[in-house]
XYZ file of C-alpha atoms in Angstrom:
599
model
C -2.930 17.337 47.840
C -0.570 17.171 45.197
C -0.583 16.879 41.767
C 0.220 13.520 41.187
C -1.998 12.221 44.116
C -4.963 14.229 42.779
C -4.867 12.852 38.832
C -4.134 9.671 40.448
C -7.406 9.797 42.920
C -9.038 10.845 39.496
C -7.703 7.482 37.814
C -9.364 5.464 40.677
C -12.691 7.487 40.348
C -12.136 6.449 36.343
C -11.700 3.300 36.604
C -14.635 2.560 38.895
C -16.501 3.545 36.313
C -14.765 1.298 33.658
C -13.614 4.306 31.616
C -10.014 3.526 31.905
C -7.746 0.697 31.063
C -6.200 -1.415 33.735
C -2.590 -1.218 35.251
C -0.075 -2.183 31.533
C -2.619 -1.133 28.988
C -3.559 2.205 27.284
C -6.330 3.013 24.940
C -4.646 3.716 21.398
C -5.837 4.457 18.231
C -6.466 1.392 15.778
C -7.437 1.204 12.617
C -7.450 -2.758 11.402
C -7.312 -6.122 12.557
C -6.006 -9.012 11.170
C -7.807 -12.165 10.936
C -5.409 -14.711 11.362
C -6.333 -18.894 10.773
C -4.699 -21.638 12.756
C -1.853 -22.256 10.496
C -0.895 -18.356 10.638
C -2.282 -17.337 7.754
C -4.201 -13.966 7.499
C -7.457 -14.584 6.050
C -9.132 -11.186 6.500
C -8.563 -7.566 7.680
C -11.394 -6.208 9.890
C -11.854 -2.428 9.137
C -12.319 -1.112 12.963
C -12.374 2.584 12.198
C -14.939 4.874 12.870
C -16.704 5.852 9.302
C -20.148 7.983 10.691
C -17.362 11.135 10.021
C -16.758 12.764 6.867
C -13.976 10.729 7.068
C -12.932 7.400 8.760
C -10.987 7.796 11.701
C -9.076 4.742 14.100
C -11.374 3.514 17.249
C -9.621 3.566 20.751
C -8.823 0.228 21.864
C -7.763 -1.247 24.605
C -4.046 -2.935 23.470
C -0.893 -3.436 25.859
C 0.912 -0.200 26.700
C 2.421 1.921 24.082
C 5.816 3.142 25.555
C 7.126 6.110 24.454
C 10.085 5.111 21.388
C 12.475 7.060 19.225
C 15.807 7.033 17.261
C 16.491 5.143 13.995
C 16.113 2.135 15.673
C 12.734 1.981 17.607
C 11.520 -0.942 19.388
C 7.987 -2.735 18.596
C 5.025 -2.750 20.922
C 3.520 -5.863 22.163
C 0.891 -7.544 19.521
C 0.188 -4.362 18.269
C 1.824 -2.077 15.810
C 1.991 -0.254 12.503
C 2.398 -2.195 9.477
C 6.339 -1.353 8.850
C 6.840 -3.734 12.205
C 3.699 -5.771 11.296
C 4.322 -6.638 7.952
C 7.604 -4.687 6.923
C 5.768 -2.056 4.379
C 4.962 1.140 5.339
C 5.047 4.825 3.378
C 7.554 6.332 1.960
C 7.924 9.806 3.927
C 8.847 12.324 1.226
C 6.534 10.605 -2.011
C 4.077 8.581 0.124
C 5.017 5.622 -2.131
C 5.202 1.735 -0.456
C 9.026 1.371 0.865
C 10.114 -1.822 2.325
C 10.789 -1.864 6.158
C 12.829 -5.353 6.921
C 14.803 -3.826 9.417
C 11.011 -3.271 11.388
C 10.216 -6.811 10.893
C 12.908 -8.406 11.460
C 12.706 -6.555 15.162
C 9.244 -7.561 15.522
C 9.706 -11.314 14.330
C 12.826 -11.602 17.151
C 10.793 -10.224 19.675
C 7.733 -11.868 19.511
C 8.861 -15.344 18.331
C 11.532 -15.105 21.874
C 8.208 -14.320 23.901
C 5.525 -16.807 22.658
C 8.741 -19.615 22.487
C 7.150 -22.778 23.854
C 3.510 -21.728 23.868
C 0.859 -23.902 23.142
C -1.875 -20.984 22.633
C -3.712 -21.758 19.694
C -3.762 -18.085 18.986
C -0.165 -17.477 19.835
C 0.685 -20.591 17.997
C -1.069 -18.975 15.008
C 1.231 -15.776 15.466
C 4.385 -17.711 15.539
C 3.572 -19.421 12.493
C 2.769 -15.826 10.506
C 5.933 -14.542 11.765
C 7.994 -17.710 10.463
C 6.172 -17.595 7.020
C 5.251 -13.761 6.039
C 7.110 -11.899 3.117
C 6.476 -8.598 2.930
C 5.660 -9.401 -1.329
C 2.666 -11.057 0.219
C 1.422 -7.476 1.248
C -0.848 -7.467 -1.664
C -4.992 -7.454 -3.015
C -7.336 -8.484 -1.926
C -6.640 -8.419 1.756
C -3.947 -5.421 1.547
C -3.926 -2.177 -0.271
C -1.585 0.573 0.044
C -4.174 3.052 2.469
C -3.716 0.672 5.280
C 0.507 1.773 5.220
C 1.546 2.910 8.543
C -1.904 2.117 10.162
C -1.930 0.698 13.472
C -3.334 -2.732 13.675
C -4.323 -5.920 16.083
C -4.113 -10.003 15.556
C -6.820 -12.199 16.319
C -8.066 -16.003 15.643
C -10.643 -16.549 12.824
C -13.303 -17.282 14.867
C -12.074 -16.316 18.156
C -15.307 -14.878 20.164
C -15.147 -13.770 24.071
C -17.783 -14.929 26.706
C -20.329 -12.015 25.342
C -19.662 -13.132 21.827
C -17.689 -10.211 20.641
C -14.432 -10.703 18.669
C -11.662 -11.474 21.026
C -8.324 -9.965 20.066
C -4.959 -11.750 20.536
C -3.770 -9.590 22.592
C -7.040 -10.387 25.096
C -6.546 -14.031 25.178
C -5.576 -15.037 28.458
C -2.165 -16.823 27.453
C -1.214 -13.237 26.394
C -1.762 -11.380 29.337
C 0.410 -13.883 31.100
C 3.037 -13.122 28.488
C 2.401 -9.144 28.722
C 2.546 -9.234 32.704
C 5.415 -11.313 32.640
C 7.205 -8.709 30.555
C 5.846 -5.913 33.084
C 7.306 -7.521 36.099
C 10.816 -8.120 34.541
C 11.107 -4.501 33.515
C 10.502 -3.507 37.166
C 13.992 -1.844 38.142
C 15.201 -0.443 41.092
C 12.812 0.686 44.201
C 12.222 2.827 46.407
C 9.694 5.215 48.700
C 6.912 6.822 46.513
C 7.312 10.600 46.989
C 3.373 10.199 46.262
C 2.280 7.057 48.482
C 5.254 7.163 51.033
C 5.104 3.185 50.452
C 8.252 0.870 49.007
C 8.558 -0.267 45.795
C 9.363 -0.224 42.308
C 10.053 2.926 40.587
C 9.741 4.450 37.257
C 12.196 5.677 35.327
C 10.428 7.328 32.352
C 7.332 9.310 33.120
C 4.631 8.611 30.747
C 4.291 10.676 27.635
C 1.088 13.169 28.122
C -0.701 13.953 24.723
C -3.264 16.750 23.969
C -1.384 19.791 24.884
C -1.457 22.199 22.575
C 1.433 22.739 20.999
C 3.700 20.227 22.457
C 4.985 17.152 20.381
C 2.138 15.466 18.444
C 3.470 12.049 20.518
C 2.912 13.657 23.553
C 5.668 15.383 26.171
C 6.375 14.634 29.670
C 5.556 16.511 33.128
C 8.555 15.225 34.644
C 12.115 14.484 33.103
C 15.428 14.366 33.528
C 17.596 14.712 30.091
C 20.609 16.246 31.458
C 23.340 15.823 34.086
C 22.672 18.641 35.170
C 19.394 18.264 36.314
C 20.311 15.042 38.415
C 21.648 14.788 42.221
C 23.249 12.054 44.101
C 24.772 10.162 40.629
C 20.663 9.055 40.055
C 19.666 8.523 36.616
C 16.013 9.736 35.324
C 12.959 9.252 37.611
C 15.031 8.011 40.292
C 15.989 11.576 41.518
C 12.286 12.022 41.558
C 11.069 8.554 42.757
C 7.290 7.347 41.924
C 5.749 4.427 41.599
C 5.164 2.569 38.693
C 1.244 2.147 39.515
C 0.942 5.983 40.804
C 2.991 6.680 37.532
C 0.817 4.528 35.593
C -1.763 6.221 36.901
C -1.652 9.623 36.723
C -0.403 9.431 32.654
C -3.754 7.489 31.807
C -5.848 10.090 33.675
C -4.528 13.232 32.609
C -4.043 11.774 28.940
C -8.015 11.321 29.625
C -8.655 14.565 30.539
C -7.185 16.016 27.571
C -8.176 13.983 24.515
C -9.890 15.106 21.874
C -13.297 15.486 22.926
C -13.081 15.656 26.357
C -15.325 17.758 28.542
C -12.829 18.518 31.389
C -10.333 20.643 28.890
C -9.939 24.136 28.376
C -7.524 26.130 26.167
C -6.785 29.440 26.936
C -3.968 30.984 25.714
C -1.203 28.966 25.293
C -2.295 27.119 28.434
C -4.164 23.565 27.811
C -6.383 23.637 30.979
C -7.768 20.371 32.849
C -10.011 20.175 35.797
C -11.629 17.490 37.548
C -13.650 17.201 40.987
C -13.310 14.502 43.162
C -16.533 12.220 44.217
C -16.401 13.554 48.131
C -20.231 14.503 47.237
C -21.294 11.252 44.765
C -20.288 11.218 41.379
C -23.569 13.239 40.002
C -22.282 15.957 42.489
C -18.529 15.542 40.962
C -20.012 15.474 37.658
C -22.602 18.141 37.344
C -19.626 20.249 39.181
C -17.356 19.823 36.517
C -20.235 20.732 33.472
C -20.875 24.122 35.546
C -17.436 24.450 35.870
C -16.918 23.908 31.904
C -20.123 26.363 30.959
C -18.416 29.369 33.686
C -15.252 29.617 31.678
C -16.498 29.247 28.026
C -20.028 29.817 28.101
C -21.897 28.296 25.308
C -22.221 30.113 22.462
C -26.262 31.117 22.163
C -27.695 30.917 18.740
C -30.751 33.612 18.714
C -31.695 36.265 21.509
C -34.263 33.550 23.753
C -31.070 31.073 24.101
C -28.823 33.944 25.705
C -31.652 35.225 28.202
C -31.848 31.150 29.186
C -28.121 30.801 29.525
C -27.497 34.127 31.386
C -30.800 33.473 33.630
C -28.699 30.081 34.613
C -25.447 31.538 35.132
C -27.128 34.852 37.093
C -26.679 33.644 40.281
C -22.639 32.928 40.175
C -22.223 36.320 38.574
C -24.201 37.822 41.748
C -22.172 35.743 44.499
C -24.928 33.666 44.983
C -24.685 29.867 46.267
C -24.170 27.464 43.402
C -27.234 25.342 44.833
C -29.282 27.930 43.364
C -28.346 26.469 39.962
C -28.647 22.990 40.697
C -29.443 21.613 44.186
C -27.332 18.784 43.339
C -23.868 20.973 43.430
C -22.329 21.130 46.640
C -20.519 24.249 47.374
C -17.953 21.970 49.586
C -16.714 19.757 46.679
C -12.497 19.666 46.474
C -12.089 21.548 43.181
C -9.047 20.668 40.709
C -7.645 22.712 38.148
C -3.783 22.500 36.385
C -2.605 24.615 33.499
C 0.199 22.935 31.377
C 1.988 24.634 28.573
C 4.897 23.481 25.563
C 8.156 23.477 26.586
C 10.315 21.603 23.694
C 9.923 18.078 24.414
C 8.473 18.642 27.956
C 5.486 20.463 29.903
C 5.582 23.198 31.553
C 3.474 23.495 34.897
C 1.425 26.852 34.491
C -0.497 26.587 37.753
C -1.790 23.663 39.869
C -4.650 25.126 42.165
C -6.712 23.068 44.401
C -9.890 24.504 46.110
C -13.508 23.920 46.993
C -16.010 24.414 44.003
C -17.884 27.062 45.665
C -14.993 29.076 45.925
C -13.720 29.086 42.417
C -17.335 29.768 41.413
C -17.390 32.860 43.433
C -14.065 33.893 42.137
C -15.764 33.554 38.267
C -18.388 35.525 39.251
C -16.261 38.562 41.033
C -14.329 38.154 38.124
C -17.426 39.116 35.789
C -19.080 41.569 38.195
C -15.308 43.093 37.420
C -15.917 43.035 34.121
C -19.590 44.741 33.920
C -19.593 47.744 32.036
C -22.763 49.629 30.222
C -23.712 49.337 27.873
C -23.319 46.027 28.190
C -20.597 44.459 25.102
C -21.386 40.873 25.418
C -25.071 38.517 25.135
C -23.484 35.922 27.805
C -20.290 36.544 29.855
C -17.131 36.059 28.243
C -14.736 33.764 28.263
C -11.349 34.093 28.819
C -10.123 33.781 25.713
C -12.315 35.851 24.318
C -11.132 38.504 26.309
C -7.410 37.325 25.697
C -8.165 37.796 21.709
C -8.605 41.560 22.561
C -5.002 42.024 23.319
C -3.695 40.054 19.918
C -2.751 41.778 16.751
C -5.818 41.338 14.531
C -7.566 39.441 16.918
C -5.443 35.998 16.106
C -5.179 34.131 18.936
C -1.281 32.915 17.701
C -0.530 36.768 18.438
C -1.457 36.625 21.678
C 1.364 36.931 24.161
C 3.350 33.634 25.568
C 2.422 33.463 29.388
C -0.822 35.742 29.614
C -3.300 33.276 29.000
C -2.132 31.447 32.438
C -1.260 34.347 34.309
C -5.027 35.686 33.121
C -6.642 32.367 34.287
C -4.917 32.405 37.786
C -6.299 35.807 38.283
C -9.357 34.455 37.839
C -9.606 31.404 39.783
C -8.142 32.995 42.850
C -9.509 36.249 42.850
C -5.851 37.528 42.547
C -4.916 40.906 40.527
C -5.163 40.377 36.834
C -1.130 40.682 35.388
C 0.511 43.629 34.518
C 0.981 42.591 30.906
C -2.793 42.208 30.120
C -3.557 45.954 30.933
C -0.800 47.117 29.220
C -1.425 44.683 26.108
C -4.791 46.187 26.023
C -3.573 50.091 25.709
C -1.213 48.697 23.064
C -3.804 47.401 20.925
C -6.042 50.590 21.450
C -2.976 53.023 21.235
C -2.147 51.344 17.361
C -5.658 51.468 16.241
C -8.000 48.916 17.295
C -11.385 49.819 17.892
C -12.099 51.081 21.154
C -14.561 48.217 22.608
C -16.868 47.373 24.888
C -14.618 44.618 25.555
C -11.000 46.072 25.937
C -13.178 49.006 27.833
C -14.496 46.267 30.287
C -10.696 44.494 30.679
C -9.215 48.211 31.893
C -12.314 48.567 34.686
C -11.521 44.933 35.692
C -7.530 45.352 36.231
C -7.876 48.905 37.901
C -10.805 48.159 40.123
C -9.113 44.775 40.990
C -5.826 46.551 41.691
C -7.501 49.410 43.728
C -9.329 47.054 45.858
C -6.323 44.005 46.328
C -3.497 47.078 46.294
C -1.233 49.116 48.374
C -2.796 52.202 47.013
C -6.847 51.942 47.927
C -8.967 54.237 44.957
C -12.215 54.765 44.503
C -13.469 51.764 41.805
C -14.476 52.683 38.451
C -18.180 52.694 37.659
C -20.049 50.778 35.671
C -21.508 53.320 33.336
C -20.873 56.891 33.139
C -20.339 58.866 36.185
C -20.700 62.738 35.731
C -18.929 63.204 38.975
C -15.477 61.546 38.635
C -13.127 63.847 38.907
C -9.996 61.587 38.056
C -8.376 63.509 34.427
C -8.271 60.467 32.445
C -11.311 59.742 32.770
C -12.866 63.115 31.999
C -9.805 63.249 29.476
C -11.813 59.900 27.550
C -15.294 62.039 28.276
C -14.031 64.977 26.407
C -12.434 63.290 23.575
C -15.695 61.469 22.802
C -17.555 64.866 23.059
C -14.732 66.381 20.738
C -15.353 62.804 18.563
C -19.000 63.407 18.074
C -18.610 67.014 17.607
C -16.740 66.798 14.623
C -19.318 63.638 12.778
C -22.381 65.998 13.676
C -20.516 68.567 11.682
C -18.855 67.247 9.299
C -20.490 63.604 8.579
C -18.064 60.684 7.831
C -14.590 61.588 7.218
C -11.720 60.042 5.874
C -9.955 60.429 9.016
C -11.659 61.421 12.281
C -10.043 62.571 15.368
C -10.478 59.387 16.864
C -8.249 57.414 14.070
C -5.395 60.262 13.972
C -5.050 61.615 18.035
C -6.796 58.988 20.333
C -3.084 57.749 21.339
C -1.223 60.904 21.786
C -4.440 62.223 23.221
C -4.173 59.544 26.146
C -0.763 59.432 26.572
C 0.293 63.156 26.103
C -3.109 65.111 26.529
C -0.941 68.990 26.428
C 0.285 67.618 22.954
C -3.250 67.228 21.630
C -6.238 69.023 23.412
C -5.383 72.286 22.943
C -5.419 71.708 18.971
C -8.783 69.242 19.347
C -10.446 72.575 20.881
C -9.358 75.039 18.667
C -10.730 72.860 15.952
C -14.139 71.718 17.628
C -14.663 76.013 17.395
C -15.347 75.724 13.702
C -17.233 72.347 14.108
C -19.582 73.985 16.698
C -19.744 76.911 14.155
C -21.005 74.825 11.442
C -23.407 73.120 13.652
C -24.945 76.726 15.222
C -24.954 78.074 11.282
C -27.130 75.017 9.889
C -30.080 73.117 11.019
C -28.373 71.792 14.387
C -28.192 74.464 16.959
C -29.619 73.028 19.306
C -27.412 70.204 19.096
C -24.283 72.671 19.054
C -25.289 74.240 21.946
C -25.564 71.092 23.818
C -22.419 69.804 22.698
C -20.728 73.387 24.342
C -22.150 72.297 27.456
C -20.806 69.074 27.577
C -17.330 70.523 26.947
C -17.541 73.278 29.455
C -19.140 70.787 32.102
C -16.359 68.462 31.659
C -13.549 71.388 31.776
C -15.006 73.039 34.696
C -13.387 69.758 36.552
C -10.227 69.663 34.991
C -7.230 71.665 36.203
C -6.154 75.191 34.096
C -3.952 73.033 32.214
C -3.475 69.505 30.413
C -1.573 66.850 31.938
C 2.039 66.625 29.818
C 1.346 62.631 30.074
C -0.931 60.101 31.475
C 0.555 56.938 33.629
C -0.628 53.567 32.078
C -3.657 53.633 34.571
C -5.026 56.955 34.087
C -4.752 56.091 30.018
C -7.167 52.895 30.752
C -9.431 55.427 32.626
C -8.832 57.793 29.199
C -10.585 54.428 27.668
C -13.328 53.813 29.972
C -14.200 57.495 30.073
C -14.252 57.561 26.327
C -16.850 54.564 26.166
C -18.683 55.617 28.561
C -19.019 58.870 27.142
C -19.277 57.401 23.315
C -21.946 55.132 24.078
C -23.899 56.612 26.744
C -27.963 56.036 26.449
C -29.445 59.273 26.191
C -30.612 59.482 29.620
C -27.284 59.357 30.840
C -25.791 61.868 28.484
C -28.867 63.730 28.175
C -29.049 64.425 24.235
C -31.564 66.740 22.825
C -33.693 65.362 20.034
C -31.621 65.755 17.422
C -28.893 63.271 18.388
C -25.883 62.223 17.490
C -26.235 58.898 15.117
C -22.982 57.349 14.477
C -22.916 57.489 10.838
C -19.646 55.298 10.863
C -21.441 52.395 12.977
């Protein structure tokens, strides 16, 4: 299915549920409405907003469809606007001051007065008579005050009410529609065969703006565009080289502008790619439903407040992370439900497609949970898995997730809803970060193991995967490489205490890039730290710390590697962890252990 027909099967499923508007309206943001009495003068302003916040915010409303407008000259909406159109007053820009806006008005006043022309709505009537009479002086106390500049407001009737009793807008009165779907049907241009439905008919020319990617243009970018002459074939103009409907147009903008408002439970970000998934209602709407929470709670678990909460939330996501069927969690999911997923990303004024995968939700949940089983290392770095970004923070400069690198975050995410090998990059972002510094964790341990296993087992070249804790037997130099550094590591605290500047903070990235560069030195030096340790109250742990060494030469060749390929340094990092934080039955520590005095 494609990605059109998909958020448009999504918009049906939407608006049998009432959630969405109908075909020539959109849910905006308003903040006022304006009472208006029959002779067209306002009498009141209703505050709509929101106010159980900290602060008030505009209430979604059903109004006729904003279109997307720029240039110095933009045109008004229909019965709904800001108040430089509204009222001709709005804010200055640069000192936030009230600046007069006749040009606005005036544009308003023509096109409105041309539409309602010859009505006999009591309502519209009402308009036509504010339009002929209003000065902008007359934007004053008590009704006005300068916070309501540049807020978007409605018109209705003192008094108006609808069949439930609830105040009935002007743009709901039924003489209005007839207007606003008279307008619709005389902007319908030229036609043609939906590349969506295959069926004959009008076509749009402008794609509908999509808002919530992060990012992109605060008033929203489009999917699909055609700006240039260059981009254009057969002397068409905009959507007609890519011909949709206006209804499939229509929409696909209102459901995917759904899917990622604020708020919404069917949006990811990751990266610099704004995710959105849906499911479709194959199964019943529960199934679709409880589907898409799962699928929400797999990629960014929720964050557990105390020890009890953690054990609750990784008892309920056990069973992905072992392969098992989803019906374990719920008996209501259905492994067999058609699964929908799309990355976009910012591109200037438009969006960028990151990935558009389609599949059935019991096979992206067993993708997740290869994807952590992938990830498992001991000792064990995380309370509940992690989510991808939290795992894409560990290849960012300090952590910030505006350093991490343009492109990973979708490349990360296919990799791992397919199954598919991880990207280059995020291995090699991962060495960067340890190779200037950053602490060697759990985490960026646990990201190496995933891309080499994951490239042994989906690559030309078939190796023996990494274990999950430490393994006494591997015989692969980086890893014993990491052991023996860690050794060397705790060598030197046991000896000396905290330093200034261990080994660890001065040699770990020569070490695993050019081990003959480094180890020799590192040995010479752990002589006197084992000396110190024999001479003073810890002989016993000197002695075992010799052993260690020797055990972990004795598989090494007679001489250091001159350098380490990008793979063998992750296994330098994996061995080192392993190694560092062993439990003592693994590492078998006499009594007097090694404490980390720097932890």
């Amino acid at each position: 299915m494609t990605l059109f027909a998909a958020l448009n099967g999504y918009y049906d499923r939407l608006a049998e549920r009432g959630d969405v508007p109908p075909f020539g309206f959109s849910m905006e943001r308003i903040s006022y409405a304006v009472v208006l009495s029959s002779g067209g003068e306002p009498v009141e302003v209703t505050d709509l907003r929101i106010l159980s916040g900290k602060k008030p915010k505009p209430r979604p409303l059903m109004v006729p469809q904003f279109f997307g407008r720029s240039g110095t000259k933009p045109p008004p909406y229909f019965l709904c606007d800001h108040t430089r159109f509204l009222f001709g007053v709005g804010a200055d820009k640069a000192t936030g001051a009230r600046a007069a806006s006749p040009a606005y008005f005036a544009a308003f006043k023509e096109r409105h007065l041309a539409a309602i022309d010859g009505s006999n709505d009591e309502g519209l009537v009402a308009l036509r008579n504010f339009l002929t009479h209003w000065t902008p002086d007359a934007f004053r106390a008590p009704l006005f005050d300068d916070a309501m500049l540049d807020q978007y407001m409605v018109f209705m009737l003192d008094g108006d009410r609808n069949a439930a009793g609830q105040p009935r807008f002007l743009h709901d009165r039924p003489a209005a529609r007839r207007l606003w779907e008279k307008e619709l049907a005389a902007k319908k241009g030229d036609e043609g065969f939906c590349l969506v439905t295959g069926e004959w008919g009008p076509v749009t020319a402008l794609h509908p703006l999509i808002k919530g990617v992060w990012g992109a243009q605060v008033g929203g970018a489009r999917i699909v565009s055609f700006n240039s002459n260059a981009f254009t074939s057969y002397a068409k103009s905009d959507g007609l080289n890519a011909p949709v409907s206006d209804a499939v147009t229509f929409g696909y903008g209102t459901a995917l502008n759904t899917l990622l408002k604020e708020g919404s439970g069917n949006r990811l970000q990751v990266g610099d790619a704004t995710v959105a998934f849906w499911a479709d209602t194959s199964g019943g709407e529960k199934a679709a439903q409880k589907a898409e929470t799962l699928f929400s709670d797999l990629l960014d678990p929720p964050r557990p407040e105390d020890a009890e909460e953690a054990q609750r939330i990784k008892d309920v996501l056990t069973p992905v992370s072992q392969g098992r069927p989803v019906r374990e969690i719920d008996p209501m999911l259905d492994e067999r439900t058609r699964f929908f997923i799309l990355g976009l990303s910012p591109n200037i004024a438009r969006l960028s497609v990151r990935f558009w995968l389609e599949d059935s939700f019991g096979a992206i949940a067993e993708h997740i949970g290869r994807h952590w089983r992938d990830l498992e290392i001991k000792p064990d770095p995380w309370r509940t898995a992690p989510s991808v970004w939290a795992l894409l923070r560990e290849t960012a400069l300090m952590g910030k997730s505006d350093n991490v690198a343009p492109l990973l975050g979708g490349e990360v995410m296919r990799a791992v809803l397919t199954g598919g090998r991880y990207p280059r990059s995020l291995l090699a972002a991962v060495i960067t970060r340890i190779r200037a510094g950053d602490e060697i964790t759990g985490a960026k341990a646990a990201i190496c193991k995933a891309c080499l296993n994951r490239d042994s087992r989906l690559g030309s070249t078939k190796e023996e995967e990494l274990p999950v804790s430490l393994n006494r037997d591997e015989a692969n130099a980086g890893y014993r490489l990491g052991r023996l550094f860690a050794v060397l590591e705790n060598t030197q605290r046991a000896a000396l205490g905290k330093v200034n500047a261990s080994i660890r903070d001065r040699y770990f990235g020569a070490a695993s890039a050019t081990p003959a560069s480094v180890f020799p030195m590192l040995l010479r030096n752990s002589t006197h730290h084992l000396a110190v340790l024999r001479k003073g109250d810890k002989a016993r742990l000197g002695g075992w710390f010799e052993g260690e060494i020797g055990e972990i030469l004795g598989g090494l060749g007679a001489s250091f590697p001159r350098s380490l390929r990008i793979e063998d340094q992750g296994r330098f990092a994996i061995g080192y962890y392993h190694q560092r934080y062993a439990g003592k039955t693994d590492a078998a520590i006499p009594a007097a252990d090694t404490t980390d005095s720097e932890d």
